[in-house]
Coordinates of N, CA and C in Angstrom, one line a residue:
M590 N -3.8 64.5 29.4 CA -3.4 63.5 28.4 C -2.8 62.3 29.0
R591 N -2.2 62.4 30.2 CA -1.6 61.3 30.8 C -2.7 60.3 31.3
P592 N -3.8 60.8 31.9 CA -4.8 59.8 32.4 C -5.4 59.0 31.2
L593 N -5.5 59.6 30.1 CA -6.0 58.9 28.9 C -5.0 57.8 28.5
L594 N -3.7 58.2 28.5 CA -2.7 57.2 28.2 C -2.7 56.0 29.2
Y595 N -2.9 56.3 30.5 CA -2.9 55.3 31.5 C -4.2 54.4 31.3
L596 N -5.3 55.0 31.0 CA -6.5 54.3 30.7 C -6.4 53.4 29.5
A597 N -5.7 53.9 28.4 CA -5.6 53.1 27.2 C -4.6 51.9 27.5
A598 N -3.5 52.1 28.3 CA -2.6 51.1 28.6 C -3.3 50.0 29.5
A599 N -4.1 50.5 30.4 CA -4.8 49.5 31.3 C -5.8 48.7 30.5
L600 N -6.5 49.3 29.5 CA -7.5 48.6 28.6 C -6.7 47.5 27.8
V601 N -5.5 47.9 27.3 CA -4.7 47.0 26.5 C -4.2 45.8 27.3
V602 N -3.8 46.1 28.5 CA -3.4 45.0 29.4 C -4.5 44.1 29.8
M603 N -5.7 44.7 30.0 CA -6.9 43.8 30.3 C -7.3 43.0 29.1
A604 N -7.2 43.6 27.9 CA -7.6 42.8 26.7 C -6.6 41.7 26.5
L605 N -5.3 42.0 26.7 CA -4.3 40.9 26.5 C -4.5 39.8 27.6
A606 N -4.8 40.2 28.8 CA -5.1 39.2 29.9 C -6.3 38.4 29.5
F607 N -7.4 39.0 29.0 CA -8.5 38.2 28.6 C -8.2 37.3 27.5
W608 N -7.4 37.7 26.5 CA -7.0 36.9 25.4 C -6.2 35.7 25.8
A609 N -5.2 36.0 26.8 CA -4.4 34.9 27.3 C -5.2 33.9 28.1
Y610 N -6.2 34.4 28.8 CA -7.1 33.5 29.6 C -7.9 32.6 28.6
R611 N -8.4 33.1 27.6 CA -9.2 32.3 26.6 C -8.3 31.3 25.9
E612 N -7.1 31.8 25.5 CA -6.1 30.8 24.8 C -5.7 29.7 25.7
N613 N -5.6 30.0 27.0 CA -5.2 29.0 28.0 C -6.3 27.9 28.1
Y614 N -7.5 28.3 28.1 CA -8.6 27.3 28.2 C -8.8 26.6 26.9
R615 N -8.6 27.2 25.8 CA -8.6 26.6 24.5 C -7.5 25.5 24.4
T616 N -6.4 25.9 24.8 CA -5.2 24.9 24.8 C -5.5 23.7 25.7
Q617 N -6.0 24.0 26.9 CA -6.4 22.9 27.8 C -7.4 22.0 27.2
A618 N -8.4 22.5 26.5 CA -9.4 21.7 25.9 C -8.9 20.9 24.7
Q619 N -7.9 21.4 24.0 CA -7.3 20.7 22.9 C -6.4 19.6 23.5
V620 N -5.7 19.8 24.6 CA -4.9 18.8 25.2 C -5.8 17.7 25.7
D621 N -6.9 18.0 26.3 CA -7.9 17.0 26.8 C -8.4 16.2 25.6
Q622 N -8.7 16.8 24.5 CA -9.2 16.1 23.3 C -8.1 15.2 22.8
M623 N -6.9 15.7 22.7 CA -5.8 14.8 22.2 C -5.6 13.6 23.1
Q624 N -5.6 13.8 24.5 CA -5.5 12.7 25.4 C -6.7 11.7 25.2
A625 N -7.8 12.1 24.9 CA -9.0 11.3 24.7 C -8.8 10.4 23.4
V626 N -8.3 11.1 22.4 CA -7.9 10.4 21.1 C -6.9 9.3 21.4
Q627 N -5.8 9.7 22.2 CA -4.8 8.7 22.4 C -5.3 7.6 23.2
R628 N -6.2 7.8 24.2 CA -6.8 6.7 24.9 C -7.6 5.8 24.0
E629 N -8.3 6.4 23.1 CA -9.1 5.6 22.2 C -8.2 4.8 21.3
I630 N -7.1 5.4 20.8 CA -6.1 4.6 20.0 C -5.5 3.5 20.7
A631 N -5.2 3.7 22.0 CA -4.6 2.6 22.8 C -5.7 1.5 23.0
G632 N -6.9 1.9 23.2 CA -8.0 0.9 23.4 C -8.1 0.0 22.1
L633 N -8.1 0.7 21.0 CA -8.3 0.0 19.7 C -7.1 -0.8 19.4
R634 N -5.9 -0.5 19.8 CA -4.7 -1.3 19.6 C -4.8 -2.5 20.5
E635 N -5.3 -2.4 21.7 CA -5.5 -3.5 22.6 C -6.6 -4.5 22.0
T636 N -7.6 -3.9 21.5 CA -8.7 -4.7 20.8 C -8.1 -5.5 19.6
L637 N -7.3 -4.8 18.8 CA -6.7 -5.4 17.7 C -5.8 -6.5 18.0
G638 N -5.0 -6.4 19.1 CA -4.1 -7.5 19.6 C -5.0 -8.6 20.0
V639 N -6.1 -8.4 20.7 CA -7.0 -9.5 21.1 C -7.5 -10.2 19.9
L640 N -8.0 -9.4 18.9 CA -8.6 -10.1 17.7 C -7.5 -10.8 16.9
R641 N -6.3 -10.3 16.9 CA -5.2 -11.1 16.2 C -4.9 -12.4 16.9
A642 N -4.9 -12.4 18.3 CA -4.7 -13.6 19.0 C -5.9 -14.6 18.8
E643 N -7.1 -14.1 18.8 CA -8.3 -15.0 18.5 C -8.2 -15.6 17.1
W644 N -7.8 -14.8 16.1 CA -7.6 -15.2 14.7 C -6.6 -16.3 14.6
A645 N -5.4 -16.1 15.3 CA -4.4 -17.1 15.3 C -4.9 -18.4 16.0
Y646 N -5.6 -18.3 17.1 CA -6.2 -19.4 17.8 C -7.1 -20.2 16.9
L647 N -8.0 -19.5 16.2 CA -9.0 -20.1 15.3 C -8.4 -20.7 14.1
N648 N -7.2 -20.2 13.6 CA -6.6 -20.7 12.4 C -5.5 -21.7 12.7
R649 N -5.5 -22.4 13.8 CA -4.5 -23.4 14.1 C -4.7 -24.5 13.0
P650 N -3.6 -25.0 12.4 CA -3.7 -26.1 11.4 C -4.4 -27.3 11.9
E651 N -4.1 -27.8 13.2 CA -4.8 -29.0 13.6 C -6.3 -28.8 13.8
R652 N -6.7 -27.6 14.2 CA -8.1 -27.3 14.3 C -8.8 -27.3 12.9
L653 N -8.1 -26.7 12.0 CA -8.7 -26.6 10.6 C -8.8 -28.0 10.0
R654 N -7.8 -28.9 10.3 CA -7.8 -30.3 9.8 C -9.1 -31.0 10.4
Q655 N -9.3 -30.8 11.7 CA -10.4 -31.4 12.3 C -11.8 -30.9 11.7
L656 N -11.9 -29.6 11.4 CA -13.1 -29.1 10.8 C -13.3 -29.6 9.4
V657 N -12.2 -29.8 8.6 CA -12.3 -30.3 7.3 C -12.7 -31.8 7.4
D658 N -12.1 -32.5 8.3 CA -12.5 -34.0 8.4 C -14.0 -34.1 8.8
M659 N -14.4 -33.3 9.8 CA -15.8 -33.3 10.2 C -16.8 -33.0 9.1
N660 N -16.4 -32.1 8.2 CA -17.3 -31.6 7.2 C -16.9 -32.0 5.8
F661 N -16.2 -33.2 5.7 CA -15.7 -33.6 4.4 C -16.9 -33.9 3.4
E662 N -17.9 -34.6 3.9 CA -19.0 -35.0 3.0 C -19.7 -33.8 2.4
R663 N -19.8 -32.8 3.2 CA -20.5 -31.6 2.8 C -19.7 -30.7 1.9
L664 N -18.4 -30.5 2.3 CA -17.5 -29.5 1.6 C -16.6 -30.1 0.6
R665 N -16.2 -31.3 0.7 CA -15.3 -32.0 -0.2 C -14.1 -31.3 -0.4
L666 N -13.4 -30.8 0.7 CA -12.2 -30.1 0.6 C -11.0 -31.1 0.6
A667 N -10.0 -30.8 -0.2 CA -8.9 -31.7 -0.3 C -7.6 -30.8 -0.1
P668 N -6.5 -31.4 0.2 CA -5.2 -30.6 0.4 C -4.8 -30.0 -1.0
V669 N -4.2 -28.9 -0.8 CA -3.7 -28.2 -2.0 C -2.4 -28.9 -2.5
Q670 N -2.3 -29.1 -3.8 CA -1.1 -29.7 -4.4 C -0.5 -28.7 -5.4
S671 N 0.8 -29.0 -5.7 CA 1.5 -28.1 -6.5 C 1.1 -28.1 -7.9
N672 N 0.5 -29.2 -8.4 CA 0.0 -29.2 -9.8 C -1.3 -28.4 -10.0
Q673 N -1.9 -27.8 -8.9 CA -3.1 -27.0 -9.1 C -2.9 -25.6 -9.5
F674 N -1.6 -25.2 -9.4 CA -1.3 -23.8 -9.8 C -0.9 -23.7 -11.2
G675 N -1.2 -22.6 -11.9 CA -0.9 -22.4 -13.2 C 0.5 -21.7 -13.4
G676 N 1.0 -21.7 -14.6 CA 2.3 -21.0 -14.9 C 2.1 -19.8 -15.6
P677 N 3.1 -19.1 -15.9 CA 3.0 -17.8 -16.6 C 2.4 -17.9 -18.0
R678 N 2.5 -19.1 -18.6 CA 1.9 -19.3 -19.9 C 0.3 -19.3 -19.8
N679 N -0.2 -19.4 -18.7 CA -1.7 -19.5 -18.5 C -2.3 -18.1 -18.3
I680 N -1.5 -17.1 -18.3 CA -2.0 -15.7 -18.1 C -2.3 -15.1 -19.4
D681 N -3.6 -14.6 -19.5 CA -4.0 -14.0 -20.8 C -3.6 -12.5 -20.8
Y682 N -2.5 -12.2 -21.4 CA -2.1 -10.8 -21.6 C -2.8 -10.1 -22.7
P683 N -3.1 -8.8 -22.6 CA -3.7 -8.1 -23.7 C -2.8 -8.1 -24.9
P684 N -3.4 -8.0 -26.1 CA -2.5 -8.0 -27.3 C -1.7 -6.7 -27.2
P685 N -0.5 -6.8 -27.7 CA 0.4 -5.6 -27.7 C 0.0 -4.6 -28.7
D686 N 0.3 -3.4 -28.5 CA 0.1 -2.3 -29.5 C 1.4 -2.3 -30.3
L687 N 1.2 -2.4 -31.6 CA 2.4 -2.3 -32.4 C 2.9 -0.9 -32.6
P688 N 4.2 -0.7 -32.4 CA 4.7 0.7 -32.5 C 4.6 1.2 -33.9
A689 N 4.6 2.5 -34.1 CA 4.6 3.1 -35.4 C 6.0 2.9 -36.0
P690 N 6.0 2.5 -37.3 CA 7.4 2.4 -37.9 C 8.1 3.6 -37.9
P691 N 9.5 3.5 -37.7 CA 10.3 4.8 -37.8 C 10.4 5.3 -39.2
E692 N 11.0 6.4 -39.3 CA 11.2 7.0 -40.7 C 12.2 6.4 -41.5
D693 N 13.0 5.4 -41.0 CA 14.1 4.7 -41.8 C 13.4 4.0 -42.9
D694 N 14.1 4.0 -44.1 CA 13.5 3.2 -45.2 C 13.9 1.7 -45.2
D695 N 15.0 1.4 -44.4 CA 15.4 0.0 -44.4 C 14.8 -0.8 -43.2
W696 N 13.9 -0.2 -42.5 CA 13.3 -0.8 -41.3 C 12.3 -1.8 -41.8
V697 N 12.2 -3.0 -41.2 CA 11.3 -4.0 -41.5 C 10.3 -4.2 -40.3
A698 N 9.1 -4.2 -40.6 CA 8.1 -4.3 -39.5 C 8.2 -5.8 -38.9
P699 N 8.0 -5.9 -37.6 CA 8.1 -7.3 -37.0 C 6.8 -8.1 -37.4
L700 N 7.0 -9.4 -37.5 CA 5.9 -10.2 -37.8 C 5.1 -10.5 -36.5
P701 N 3.8 -10.7 -36.6 CA 3.1 -11.0 -35.3 C 3.5 -12.4 -34.8
S702 N 3.6 -12.5 -33.5 CA 4.1 -13.8 -33.0 C 2.9 -14.5 -32.2
N703 N 3.2 -15.7 -31.8 CA 2.2 -16.4 -30.9 C 2.6 -16.4 -29.5
N704 N 3.1 -15.2 -29.0 CA 3.6 -15.2 -27.6 C 2.5 -14.6 -26.7
H705 N 1.2 -14.6 -27.1 CA 0.1 -14.3 -26.3 C 0.2 -13.0 -25.5
G706 N 0.5 -11.9 -26.1 CA 0.5 -10.6 -25.5 C 1.8 -10.2 -24.9
A707 N 2.9 -11.0 -24.9 CA 4.1 -10.6 -24.4 C 4.7 -9.6 -25.5
P708 N 5.6 -8.6 -25.2 CA 6.0 -7.7 -26.1 C 6.8 -8.4 -27.3
P709 N 6.7 -8.0 -28.5 CA 7.4 -8.7 -29.6 C 8.9 -8.4 -29.5
P710 N 9.6 -9.3 -30.1 CA 11.1 -9.2 -30.1 C 11.5 -7.9 -30.9
R711 N 12.6 -7.4 -30.6 CA 13.1 -6.2 -31.3 C 13.5 -6.6 -32.7
P712 N 13.2 -5.8 -33.7 CA 13.6 -6.2 -35.1 C 15.1 -5.9 -35.3
F713 N 15.7 -6.7 -36.2 CA 17.1 -6.6 -36.5 C 17.2 -5.4 -37.4
R714 N 18.2 -4.5 -37.1 CA 18.4 -3.3 -37.9 C 19.8 -3.5 -38.6
P715 N 19.8 -3.3 -39.9 CA 21.1 -3.5 -40.6 C 22.1 -2.4 -40.1
G716 N 23.3 -2.8 -40.0 CA 24.4 -1.9 -39.6 C 24.6 -1.9 -38.1
F717 N 23.8 -2.6 -37.4 CA 23.9 -2.8 -35.9 C 24.6 -4.1 -35.7
A718 N 25.8 -4.1 -35.2 CA 26.5 -5.3 -35.0 C 26.3 -5.8 -33.6
V719 N 25.9 -7.0 -33.4 CA 25.7 -7.7 -32.1 C 27.0 -8.4 -31.8
P720 N 27.7 -8.1 -30.7 CA 28.9 -8.7 -30.4 C 28.7 -10.2 -30.0
S721 N 29.5 -11.1 -30.4 CA 29.3 -12.5 -30.1 C 30.0 -12.7 -28.7
V722 N 29.8 -13.9 -28.2 CA 30.4 -14.3 -26.9 C 31.9 -14.3 -27.0
A723 N 32.4 -14.7 -28.1 CA 33.9 -14.7 -28.3 C 34.5 -13.3 -28.3
D724 N 33.8 -12.3 -28.8 CA 34.3 -11.0 -28.9 C 34.4 -10.2 -27.6
R725 N 33.6 -10.7 -26.6 CA 33.6 -10.0 -25.3 C 34.8 -10.2 -24.5
S726 N 35.2 -9.2 -23.7 CA 36.4 -9.3 -22.9 C 36.0 -10.1 -21.6
P727 N 36.9 -10.7 -20.9 CA 36.6 -11.4 -19.7 C 36.0 -10.5 -18.6
Q728 N 36.3 -9.3 -18.6 CA 35.9 -8.4 -17.5 C 34.4 -8.1 -17.6
E729 N 33.7 -8.3 -18.7 CA 32.3 -7.9 -18.9 C 31.4 -9.0 -18.2

């Protein structure tokens, strides 16, 4: 019985040694792959730095002015002015969805306004007192 036990223990030790050997090589392969990816990331970061430097060099304001002056007849580019930008009133908002009227009998539906899609003002509800400026305390 003892030799069988010794043989089984030896087989278990050999199986564990084989498993540890395989795991060691798998781990080394993963470490090598990770280092390759890190080298690739470092190279891409270096390339990105070079591309950013080239972009900054090509977008120098004096160079762009020279290009605009050389190609003015063909492109007709002019400097940007503040009156070329629109204001918030120029934005086309979608029409608002009117809310369903509440169950109160004294509620009055709001009239449609010409505010071009901005939410309508809240309707006045009877019994709701709006404090005036004189009623407010100085701490508020």
